[in-house]
Tab-separated table of C-alpha atoms in Angstrom:
chain	number	residue	atom	x	y	z
A	1	MET	CA	-24.420	-27.185	-13.817
A	2	THR	CA	-27.706	-26.508	-12.021
A	3	GLY	CA	-30.279	-24.098	-13.397
A	4	VAL	CA	-28.896	-21.444	-10.756
A	5	ASP	CA	-25.637	-21.781	-12.141
A	6	ASN	CA	-26.730	-21.445	-15.652
A	7	ASP	CA	-28.781	-18.270	-14.587
A	8	ARG	CA	-25.695	-16.917	-12.910
A	9	ALA	CA	-23.465	-17.682	-15.762
A	10	ALA	CA	-25.717	-15.918	-18.444
A	11	ALA	CA	-26.157	-12.961	-16.036
A	12	TYR	CA	-22.455	-12.509	-15.882
A	13	GLY	CA	-21.983	-13.220	-19.684
A	14	MET	CA	-24.229	-10.568	-20.361
A	15	TRP	CA	-22.323	-8.115	-18.223
A	16	ILE	CA	-18.904	-9.390	-19.744
A	17	ALA	CA	-20.557	-8.628	-23.346
A	18	ILE	CA	-21.808	-4.990	-22.404
A	19	LEU	CA	-18.204	-4.265	-20.818
A	20	SER	CA	-16.796	-5.781	-24.175
A	21	LEU	CA	-18.805	-3.227	-26.211
A	22	VAL	CA	-18.005	-0.377	-23.696
A	23	SER	CA	-14.216	-1.415	-24.411
A	24	LEU	CA	-14.699	-1.473	-28.063
A	25	VAL	CA	-16.408	1.868	-28.045
A	26	CYS	CA	-13.298	3.356	-25.615
A	27	VAL	CA	-10.727	1.976	-28.124
A	28	ILE	CA	-12.283	3.902	-30.966
A	29	GLY	CA	-12.519	6.924	-28.860
A	30	ILE	CA	-8.927	6.533	-27.997
A	31	ALA	CA	-7.902	6.356	-31.804
A	32	TRP	CA	-9.947	9.489	-32.577
A	33	ALA	CA	-8.497	11.475	-29.551
A	34	GLU	CA	-5.177	10.745	-30.940
A	35	LEU	CA	-6.005	11.630	-34.453
A	36	THR	CA	-7.431	14.771	-33.625
A	37	SER	CA	-4.903	15.784	-30.793
A	38	THR	CA	-2.767	18.023	-33.183
A	39	GLY	CA	-5.137	20.960	-32.937
A	40	HIS	CA	-6.767	19.791	-29.489
A	41	PRO	CA	-4.148	18.863	-26.982
A	42	ALA	CA	-6.820	18.379	-24.420
A	43	HIS	CA	-8.009	15.242	-26.662
A	44	ARG	CA	-5.134	13.414	-25.109
A	45	LEU	CA	-6.253	13.803	-21.676
A	46	LEU	CA	-9.689	12.352	-23.092
A	47	GLY	CA	-7.506	9.405	-24.654
A	48	GLY	CA	-5.731	8.550	-21.449
A	49	GLY	CA	-9.069	8.648	-19.421
A	50	LEU	CA	-10.418	6.162	-21.907
A	51	ILE	CA	-7.373	3.921	-21.704
A	52	GLY	CA	-8.356	3.742	-17.942
A	53	VAL	CA	-11.764	3.174	-18.639
A	54	VAL	CA	-10.711	0.281	-20.951
A	55	LEU	CA	-8.468	-1.239	-18.311
A	56	LEU	CA	-11.196	-0.906	-15.717
A	57	ALA	CA	-13.603	-2.775	-17.992
A	58	TYR	CA	-11.004	-5.449	-18.368
A	59	SER	CA	-10.631	-5.695	-14.740
A	60	PHE	CA	-14.160	-6.263	-14.198
A	61	ILE	CA	-14.549	-8.657	-17.146
A	62	LEU	CA	-11.725	-10.941	-15.408
A	63	LEU	CA	-13.831	-10.598	-12.260
A	64	PHE	CA	-17.127	-11.782	-13.883
A	65	LEU	CA	-15.449	-14.541	-15.860
A	66	ARG	CA	-14.434	-15.747	-12.476
A	67	LYS	CA	-17.628	-15.384	-10.850
A	68	GLY	CA	-19.640	-16.462	-13.742
A	69	GLY	CA	-17.705	-19.779	-13.547
A	70	PHE	CA	-16.210	-19.407	-16.819
A	71	THR	CA	-12.578	-19.317	-15.295
A	72	GLY	CA	-11.104	-20.172	-11.753
A	73	VAL	CA	-10.398	-22.508	-9.152
B	1	MET	CA	-7.547	-2.540	27.758
B	2	TYR	CA	-4.802	-2.726	24.582
B	3	ARG	CA	-5.444	-6.399	24.056
B	4	ARG	CA	-9.261	-5.953	24.464
B	5	LEU	CA	-8.872	-3.213	21.881
B	6	LEU	CA	-6.805	-5.273	19.425
B	7	ALA	CA	-9.344	-8.015	19.782
B	8	SER	CA	-12.007	-5.722	19.214
B	9	LEU	CA	-10.422	-4.529	16.139
B	10	LEU	CA	-9.306	-7.960	14.766
B	11	ARG	CA	-13.104	-8.903	14.960
B	12	TRP	CA	-14.085	-6.015	12.531
B	13	THR	CA	-11.235	-6.731	10.301
B	14	LEU	CA	-12.156	-10.046	9.981
B	15	ARG	CA	-15.923	-9.062	9.427
B	16	LEU	CA	-14.498	-6.838	6.620
B	17	ASP	CA	-12.680	-9.821	5.087
B	18	VAL	CA	-16.205	-11.807	5.034
B	19	GLY	CA	-17.834	-9.144	3.682
B	20	ILE	CA	-15.499	-8.684	0.977
B	21	ASN	CA	-15.172	-12.326	0.320
B	22	ARG	CA	-18.961	-12.256	-0.399
B	23	VAL	CA	-18.284	-9.790	-3.304
B	24	TYR	CA	-15.230	-11.132	-4.784
B	25	PRO	CA	-13.533	-14.862	-4.687
B	26	ALA	CA	-11.379	-14.993	-1.558
B	27	ASP	CA	-8.183	-15.072	-3.811
B	28	PHE	CA	-9.246	-11.733	-5.392
B	29	ASN	CA	-10.047	-9.964	-1.925
B	30	PRO	CA	-7.977	-6.852	-2.371
B	31	LEU	CA	-7.325	-6.599	1.550
B	32	TYR	CA	-4.765	-9.721	1.167
B	33	TYR	CA	-2.885	-7.949	-1.802
B	34	THR	CA	-2.421	-4.460	0.175
B	35	GLY	CA	1.403	-5.304	-0.036
B	36	GLY	CA	1.450	-6.524	-3.763
B	37	LEU	CA	-0.682	-3.231	-4.423
B	38	SER	CA	2.048	-1.215	-2.785
B	39	ASN	CA	4.464	-2.667	-4.972
B	40	LEU	CA	2.508	-2.138	-8.131
B	41	PHE	CA	1.996	1.475	-7.272
B	42	LEU	CA	5.738	1.936	-6.432
B	43	THR	CA	6.745	0.346	-9.959
B	44	ILE	CA	4.277	2.934	-11.521
B	45	LEU	CA	5.789	5.900	-9.561
B	46	ILE	CA	9.424	4.548	-10.611
B	47	LEU	CA	8.415	4.410	-14.441
B	48	SER	CA	6.554	7.538	-14.462
B	49	GLY	CA	9.060	9.590	-12.418
B	50	LEU	CA	11.902	8.341	-14.972
B	51	PHE	CA	9.747	9.931	-17.627
B	52	LEU	CA	9.410	13.289	-15.785
B	53	PHE	CA	13.069	13.189	-14.689
B	54	PHE	CA	14.100	13.574	-18.383
B	55	TYR	CA	12.464	16.823	-18.716
B	56	TYR	CA	13.032	18.298	-15.166
B	57	VAL	CA	15.493	20.977	-14.547
B	58	PRO	CA	15.929	21.694	-10.628
B	59	SER	CA	16.566	25.595	-10.550
B	60	TYR	CA	14.504	28.345	-9.498
B	61	ASN	CA	14.074	29.699	-13.053
B	62	GLU	CA	13.390	26.273	-14.690
B	63	ALA	CA	11.634	24.141	-12.229
B	64	TYR	CA	8.036	25.542	-12.880
B	65	THR	CA	8.447	26.020	-16.349
B	66	THR	CA	9.794	22.511	-16.978
B	67	VAL	CA	6.706	21.158	-15.159
B	68	GLN	CA	4.586	23.377	-17.164
B	69	TYR	CA	6.157	22.315	-20.259
B	70	ILE	CA	5.699	18.476	-19.617
B	71	SER	CA	1.982	19.303	-18.753
B	72	GLU	CA	1.433	21.154	-21.837
B	73	ARG	CA	3.875	20.265	-24.643
B	74	VAL	CA	5.118	16.890	-24.133
B	75	PRO	CA	2.691	14.331	-25.639
B	76	TYR	CA	0.683	12.464	-22.825
B	77	GLY	CA	2.795	14.515	-20.281
B	78	GLN	CA	-0.147	15.652	-18.714
B	79	ILE	CA	-1.145	12.207	-18.145
B	80	ILE	CA	1.992	10.925	-17.146
B	81	ARG	CA	2.385	13.618	-14.466
B	82	GLY	CA	-1.080	12.676	-13.367
B	83	ILE	CA	-0.199	8.935	-13.219
B	84	HIS	CA	2.609	10.016	-11.096
B	85	ARG	CA	0.524	12.145	-9.036
B	86	TYR	CA	-2.264	9.593	-8.260
B	87	SER	CA	0.114	6.661	-8.104
B	88	ALA	CA	1.625	8.346	-5.173
B	89	ASP	CA	-1.708	8.924	-3.416
B	90	GLY	CA	-2.502	5.159	-4.240
B	91	PHE	CA	0.744	3.994	-2.716
B	92	MET	CA	0.052	5.850	0.613
B	93	ILE	CA	-3.473	4.543	0.757
B	94	VAL	CA	-2.397	0.920	0.352
B	95	ILE	CA	0.575	1.177	2.572
B	96	LEU	CA	-1.886	2.437	5.341
B	97	LEU	CA	-4.143	-0.169	4.730
B	98	HIS	CA	-1.269	-2.705	4.760
B	99	PHE	CA	-0.195	-1.263	8.197
B	100	PHE	CA	-3.507	-1.127	9.828
B	101	ARG	CA	-4.416	-4.442	8.526
B	102	ASN	CA	-1.380	-6.048	9.622
B	103	TRP	CA	-1.464	-4.192	12.969
B	104	PHE	CA	-5.115	-5.348	13.846
B	105	THR	CA	-4.536	-8.932	12.832
B	106	GLU	CA	-1.252	-9.219	14.858
B	107	ARG	CA	0.841	-10.103	11.894
B	108	PHE	CA	3.775	-8.710	13.614
B	109	ARG	CA	4.411	-11.371	15.949
B	110	PHE	CA	6.144	-14.779	15.638
B	111	SER	CA	9.639	-13.179	14.512
B	112	ARG	CA	7.787	-10.952	12.029
B	113	ASP	CA	9.207	-7.743	13.916
B	114	GLU	CA	11.739	-7.117	11.365
B	115	PRO	CA	9.218	-6.980	8.341
B	116	TRP	CA	7.139	-4.577	10.666
B	117	ILE	CA	10.088	-2.340	11.440
B	118	SER	CA	10.983	-2.341	7.717
B	119	GLY	CA	7.529	-1.718	6.730
B	120	MET	CA	7.512	1.549	9.505
B	121	MET	CA	10.540	2.615	7.691
B	122	LEU	CA	8.865	2.258	4.313
B	123	LEU	CA	5.862	4.326	5.415
B	124	VAL	CA	8.022	7.119	6.893
B	125	PHE	CA	10.299	7.279	3.617
B	126	ALA	CA	7.174	7.166	1.651
B	127	GLY	CA	5.512	10.301	3.410
B	128	PHE	CA	8.947	12.216	3.193
B	129	ILE	CA	9.333	11.546	-0.688
B	130	GLY	CA	5.847	12.573	-1.312
B	131	VAL	CA	6.476	16.158	0.430
B	132	THR	CA	9.648	16.599	-1.314
B	133	GLY	CA	7.676	16.020	-4.645
B	134	TYR	CA	5.477	18.799	-3.804
B	135	VAL	CA	8.518	21.048	-3.381
B	136	LEU	CA	10.026	20.052	-6.840
B	137	VAL	CA	6.951	21.594	-8.748
B	138	TRP	CA	8.165	24.892	-7.319
B	139	ASP	CA	4.854	26.622	-6.905
B	140	GLN	CA	3.484	28.694	-4.277
B	141	ARG	CA	2.587	25.744	-2.107
B	142	ALA	CA	6.002	24.250	-2.728
B	143	GLU	CA	7.377	27.690	-1.332
B	144	LEU	CA	5.020	27.623	1.497
B	145	LEU	CA	6.171	24.063	2.528
B	146	VAL	CA	9.883	24.741	2.579
B	147	VAL	CA	9.261	27.829	4.896
B	148	MET	CA	7.048	25.773	7.263
B	149	THR	CA	9.518	22.706	7.196
B	150	GLY	CA	12.540	25.616	7.810
B	151	ASN	CA	10.636	27.000	10.711
B	152	ALA	CA	9.788	23.440	12.135
B	153	LEU	CA	13.384	22.073	11.825
B	154	ALA	CA	14.742	25.186	13.152
B	155	ALA	CA	12.486	24.887	16.579
B	156	ILE	CA	14.502	21.301	17.182
B	157	PRO	CA	16.928	22.021	19.911
B	158	ALA	CA	20.659	21.937	19.184
B	159	VAL	CA	20.573	20.193	15.838
B	160	GLY	CA	17.620	21.872	14.268
B	161	GLY	CA	19.803	24.845	12.283
B	162	TRP	CA	22.083	21.901	11.116
B	163	LEU	CA	19.241	19.750	9.807
B	164	ARG	CA	17.683	22.708	8.054
B	165	ASN	CA	21.085	23.636	6.304
B	166	LEU	CA	21.449	20.043	5.390
B	167	LEU	CA	18.316	19.849	3.633
B	168	PHE	CA	17.998	23.172	2.090
B	169	GLY	CA	21.509	24.250	1.577
B	170	GLY	CA	21.261	27.101	4.132
B	171	PRO	CA	18.536	29.324	5.762
B	172	GLY	CA	16.250	30.942	3.489
B	173	LEU	CA	15.834	29.918	-0.478
B	174	THR	CA	19.224	28.976	-1.426
B	175	ASN	CA	20.301	27.754	-4.874
B	176	LEU	CA	20.966	24.400	-3.430
B	177	LEU	CA	17.410	23.841	-2.512
B	178	LEU	CA	15.710	22.479	-5.540
B	179	PRO	CA	18.893	19.831	-6.507
B	180	ARG	CA	18.795	18.868	-2.921
B	181	MET	CA	15.043	18.035	-3.018
B	182	LEU	CA	15.556	16.399	-6.393
B	183	PHE	CA	18.291	14.234	-4.631
B	184	LEU	CA	16.131	13.605	-1.603
B	185	HIS	CA	13.118	12.623	-3.896
B	186	VAL	CA	14.983	10.286	-6.112
B	187	GLY	CA	17.640	9.048	-3.462
B	188	PRO	CA	14.933	7.708	-0.715
B	189	ALA	CA	12.946	6.124	-3.635
B	190	VAL	CA	16.116	3.929	-4.365
B	191	LEU	CA	16.354	3.155	-0.550
B	192	LEU	CA	12.495	1.906	-0.739
B	193	TYR	CA	13.789	-1.062	-2.613
B	194	VAL	CA	16.552	-1.868	-0.003
B	195	LEU	CA	13.909	-1.626	2.726
B	196	LEU	CA	11.734	-3.909	0.591
B	197	TRP	CA	14.500	-6.441	0.317
B	198	TRP	CA	14.704	-6.319	4.340
B	199	HIS	CA	10.750	-6.470	4.416
B	200	TYR	CA	10.639	-9.728	2.617
B	201	VAL	CA	13.749	-11.366	3.303
B	202	ARG	CA	11.972	-13.141	6.294
B	203	LEU	CA	9.160	-13.997	4.318
B	204	ARG	CA	8.874	-17.480	2.439
B	205	HIS	CA	6.047	-16.771	0.004
B	206	PRO	CA	5.477	-12.886	0.094
B	207	LYS	CA	2.676	-11.766	-2.217
B	208	VAL	CA	4.758	-9.400	-4.266
B	209	TRP	CA	2.209	-8.288	-6.865
B	210	PRO	CA	-1.553	-8.333	-7.192
B	211	PRO	CA	-3.943	-10.473	-9.170
B	212	ALA	CA	-4.471	-9.231	-12.697
B	213	VAL	CA	-7.969	-7.725	-11.887
B	214	TRP	CA	-6.266	-5.424	-9.342
B	215	THR	CA	-3.345	-4.483	-11.283
B	216	LEU	CA	-5.863	-3.572	-14.235
B	217	PHE	CA	-8.411	-1.737	-11.884
B	218	SER	CA	-5.410	0.160	-10.127
B	219	LEU	CA	-3.918	1.205	-13.440
B	220	GLY	CA	-7.550	2.036	-14.767
B	221	VAL	CA	-8.429	4.316	-11.854
B	222	VAL	CA	-5.152	6.220	-12.082
B	223	LEU	CA	-5.416	6.876	-15.814
B	224	LEU	CA	-8.969	7.652	-15.309
B	225	LEU	CA	-8.162	10.182	-12.670
B	226	SER	CA	-5.256	11.801	-14.584
B	227	GLY	CA	-7.889	12.387	-17.539
B	228	LEU	CA	-10.667	13.589	-15.530
B	229	ILE	CA	-8.863	15.660	-12.865
B	230	PRO	CA	-5.223	16.715	-14.607
B	231	ALA	CA	-2.477	17.363	-11.677
B	232	ALA	CA	-1.934	21.097	-11.707
B	233	SER	CA	0.123	23.493	-9.945
B	234	GLN	CA	-0.422	26.705	-8.388
B	235	PRO	CA	0.734	29.864	-9.411
B	236	GLN	CA	4.753	30.028	-9.616
B	237	ALA	CA	6.540	30.744	-6.246
B	238	SER	CA	7.488	34.271	-5.824
B	239	PRO	CA	9.917	35.188	-3.038
B	240	THR	CA	8.621	38.869	-2.929
B	241	THR	CA	5.007	37.864	-2.239
B	242	PRO	CA	4.989	34.565	-0.484
B	243	PRO	CA	1.696	32.675	0.051
B	244	ARG	CA	-0.355	32.288	3.219
B	245	GLN	CA	-2.775	29.664	2.431
B	246	LEU	CA	-1.922	25.961	1.983
B	247	ALA	CA	-3.725	24.025	-0.688
B	248	VAL	CA	-3.939	20.521	1.565
B	249	ASP	CA	-3.242	17.200	0.481
B	250	TRP	CA	-4.684	15.410	3.390
B	251	LEU	CA	-2.540	12.150	2.617
B	252	PHE	CA	0.876	13.866	2.637
B	253	LEU	CA	0.561	17.358	3.981
B	254	LEU	CA	-1.494	16.438	6.963
B	255	PRO	CA	1.559	17.276	9.509
B	256	TYR	CA	1.419	20.933	7.898
B	257	VAL	CA	-2.077	21.319	8.795
B	258	SER	CA	-1.480	20.502	12.167
B	259	LEU	CA	1.135	23.372	12.467
B	260	LYS	CA	-2.137	25.751	12.615
B	261	TYR	CA	-2.844	24.051	16.191
B	262	LEU	CA	0.597	23.306	17.343
B	263	THR	CA	4.049	24.797	17.739
B	264	PRO	CA	6.652	23.403	15.326
B	265	LEU	CA	8.516	21.993	18.417
B	266	TRP	CA	5.229	20.227	19.628
B	267	LEU	CA	4.834	18.878	15.879
B	268	ILE	CA	8.284	17.302	15.941
B	269	VAL	CA	7.668	15.822	19.252
B	270	LEU	CA	4.396	14.459	18.158
B	271	ALA	CA	5.738	12.827	14.928
B	272	THR	CA	8.675	11.348	16.995
B	273	VAL	CA	6.474	9.896	19.414
B	274	ILE	CA	4.172	8.372	16.963
B	275	ILE	CA	7.217	6.901	14.682
B	276	VAL	CA	8.876	5.604	18.109
B	277	TYR	CA	5.406	3.890	19.251
B	278	GLY	CA	4.959	2.697	15.606
B	279	LEU	CA	8.229	0.695	15.877
B	280	TYR	CA	7.501	-0.281	19.253
B	281	ILE	CA	4.080	-2.312	18.572
B	282	PRO	CA	5.552	-5.498	18.093
B	283	TYR	CA	7.047	-5.557	21.398
B	284	GLN	CA	4.144	-4.092	23.192
B	285	LEU	CA	2.003	-7.268	24.275
B	286	PRO	CA	3.572	-8.960	27.246
B	287	GLU	CA	5.239	-12.197	26.279
B	288	THR	CA	3.103	-15.214	27.478
B	289	ARG	CA	4.684	-18.154	29.076
B	290	ALA	CA	4.006	-21.801	28.297
B	291	GLU	CA	1.383	-22.904	31.235
B	292	MET	CA	1.451	-26.440	30.688
B	293	GLY	CA	5.013	-27.263	30.335
B	294	LEU	CA	6.648	-28.939	27.336
B	295	ARG	CA	4.405	-31.975	25.880
B	296	GLU	CA	4.934	-34.436	23.054
B	297	SER	CA	4.116	-32.409	19.619
B	298	GLY	CA	2.576	-33.318	16.376
B	299	ILE	CA	2.619	-31.802	13.035
B	300	ALA	CA	0.159	-28.912	12.465
B	301	GLN	CA	-3.613	-29.914	11.843
B	302	VAL	CA	-5.749	-28.041	9.790
B	303	ILE	CA	-9.137	-27.435	11.461
B	304	ASP	CA	-11.568	-28.162	8.370
B	305	ALA	CA	-14.575	-26.279	9.774
B	306	ASN	CA	-12.547	-22.801	10.279
B	307	CYS	CA	-10.426	-22.973	7.115
B	308	THR	CA	-11.428	-19.997	4.952
B	309	GLY	CA	-8.783	-20.872	1.934
B	310	CYS	CA	-7.421	-17.551	2.335
B	311	GLU	CA	-3.988	-18.969	1.883
B	312	LEU	CA	-1.965	-16.730	4.525
B	313	SER	CA	-0.484	-19.989	5.893
B	314	TYR	CA	0.463	-21.111	2.884
B	315	TYR	CA	2.542	-17.883	2.034
B	316	ASP	CA	3.943	-17.724	5.516
B	317	CYS	CA	5.263	-21.332	6.094
B	318	PRO	CA	8.975	-21.265	5.470
B	319	TYR	CA	9.070	-25.008	4.928
B	320	ASN	CA	6.562	-25.156	2.062
B	321	ALA	CA	4.749	-27.607	4.289
B	322	ILE	CA	1.254	-26.209	3.712
B	323	VAL	CA	-0.382	-26.623	0.081
B	324	MET	CA	-3.861	-25.212	-0.838
B	325	ALA	CA	-6.154	-27.846	-2.674
B	326	PRO	CA	-9.604	-27.206	-4.203
B	327	SER	CA	-12.122	-27.335	-1.192
B	328	PRO	CA	-14.223	-30.529	-1.522
B	329	HIS	CA	-16.986	-28.926	0.650
B	330	PRO	CA	-17.647	-25.679	2.233
B	331	GLY	CA	-16.340	-24.913	5.912
B	332	VAL	CA	-18.814	-24.658	9.071
B	333	THR	CA	-17.981	-21.032	10.184
B	334	LYS	CA	-19.595	-18.105	8.474
B	335	ALA	CA	-16.146	-16.823	7.065
B	336	ALA	CA	-15.311	-20.354	5.742
B	337	GLN	CA	-18.686	-21.325	4.127
B	338	ALA	CA	-17.710	-19.532	0.781
B	339	ARG	CA	-14.195	-20.999	0.532
B	340	LYS	CA	-12.875	-22.348	-2.882
B	341	LEU	CA	-9.551	-23.683	-1.481
B	342	LEU	CA	-8.694	-25.845	1.848
B	343	ALA	CA	-5.102	-25.762	3.498
B	344	ILE	CA	-3.502	-29.286	3.381
B	345	VAL	CA	-0.368	-29.916	5.698
B	346	LEU	CA	2.483	-31.909	4.323
B	347	GLU	CA	3.234	-34.215	7.041
B	348	SER	CA	7.096	-34.766	5.685
B	349	ARG	CA	7.803	-31.374	5.531
B	350	CYS	CA	6.183	-29.820	8.762
B	351	VAL	CA	8.763	-28.932	11.457
B	352	GLU	CA	6.119	-27.965	13.987
B	353	CYS	CA	7.304	-24.530	14.200
B	354	GLY	CA	3.855	-22.998	14.691
B	355	ILE	CA	4.380	-20.084	12.327
B	356	CYS	CA	1.119	-21.221	10.573
B	357	ILE	CA	-0.573	-20.817	13.587
B	358	GLY	CA	0.373	-16.950	13.910
B	359	ALA	CA	-0.259	-16.630	10.344
B	360	CYS	CA	-3.939	-17.854	10.389
B	361	PRO	CA	-6.289	-15.140	11.720
B	362	PHE	CA	-9.415	-17.677	11.626
B	363	GLU	CA	-8.052	-20.144	14.154
B	364	ALA	CA	-7.952	-22.877	11.396
B	365	LEU	CA	-4.671	-24.487	12.539
B	366	GLU	CA	-3.167	-26.036	15.626
B	367	LEU	CA	-0.214	-28.169	16.941
B	368	PRO	CA	-2.241	-30.876	18.456
B	369	HIS	CA	-0.259	-31.120	21.749
B	370	PHE	CA	0.539	-27.173	22.104
B	371	LEU	CA	-1.587	-24.456	23.148
B	372	GLU	CA	-1.218	-21.284	21.203
B	373	GLN	CA	0.779	-19.612	23.818
B	374	ASP	CA	3.099	-22.588	24.094
B	375	VAL	CA	3.972	-22.023	20.479
B	376	GLN	CA	4.542	-18.586	20.873
B	377	ALA	CA	6.977	-19.022	23.895
B	378	LYS	CA	8.863	-21.820	21.659
B	379	VAL	CA	9.238	-19.306	19.105
B	380	LEU	CA	10.419	-16.304	21.177
B	381	THR	CA	12.933	-18.770	22.790
B	382	ALA	CA	14.362	-19.981	19.528
B	383	CYS	CA	14.689	-16.312	18.592
B	384	ARG	CA	16.617	-15.364	21.555
B	385	SER	CA	18.860	-18.123	21.315
């Protein structure tokens, strides 16, 4: 790998780490929303939305894994 | 004129491809997967629709309340309803993208008229199913849609009244209306899969599913929207106080908006002309004749400098004669410089049919002893025989 490739991989690696952290926070949020949904049905909307955020984060993680050269052709 | 317009649109489409390929790897370019994305959204629609079907009761008294029950009482019912609602929008958007992209890149030529015609039918049925879905909610918008559709159908000479009775069970609001709408929502959805089979049957490598990146992204967007902007009904329909204002969904209800400017009869005529023209598109361009007569042919050749690694020829070759290999070096043209893959023709399998030449929008393939119009003439002759 050249220096430029290493820099690029490091930049994408940082974004992957940030998105993983966001996903973890969202998963905790989903669990909290479900546990508290008995008295607050709207919390399930929050839970559903957070599932969407997790999936979006995963999609960008896959993209960055590829663009950073960690996976792919 | 039309040919020049098409050439201009092709240039803009390819520029868009090149732009997106700078952001995404070429095999992640969403424009290459509009067909697969349609399938994804259709699958989401069927699964979420099955869930809603268990609770829905198609009668005037219960339709609205069962939809409210799903939204307010069933765990995650509001989210599933939102998924159904936003997937329908997604389905329509990617079908339209698929339609325009294949139109502008002339992917209706070289015996691809059958996928084109089945695709047109899929588009029309998708729109129809969307409208019946709006009626099933049975809120004020649904009632207005029924009235407007009834008036438009009644304007058709000779068969209008019969068509309206067939769809609605009679003039006005009859007890048969909602059961028929439910049937017309679910029945054509099943028919979509028959049309999809027809759509795919002539394609050797159809991309039936998008890559994981876009599957996750699409599901994520649909779920996020369902949580952020929950799908909601308008007030319940009431025959005594019919609504006058239509809450517009631009994807499905655009024809109803045009009723503000057109009479129902003109709307029907305009819709018919658009659909018939859509079906005629594959046959619109004049046939080109071979100018140089028959010459000795050779197997297809990849023009290394132009190949972008987009895989279109790989997917379209019915003889598995094209494989994609990691590219040892970038191409020469702007579009080919970021390629990761390179098309390679397997000599033993190539039958010199020329389909790959029609598949490739980057002019990266040729039959050495044929001009493109020669290949086209050969394919047309073969089809006619």
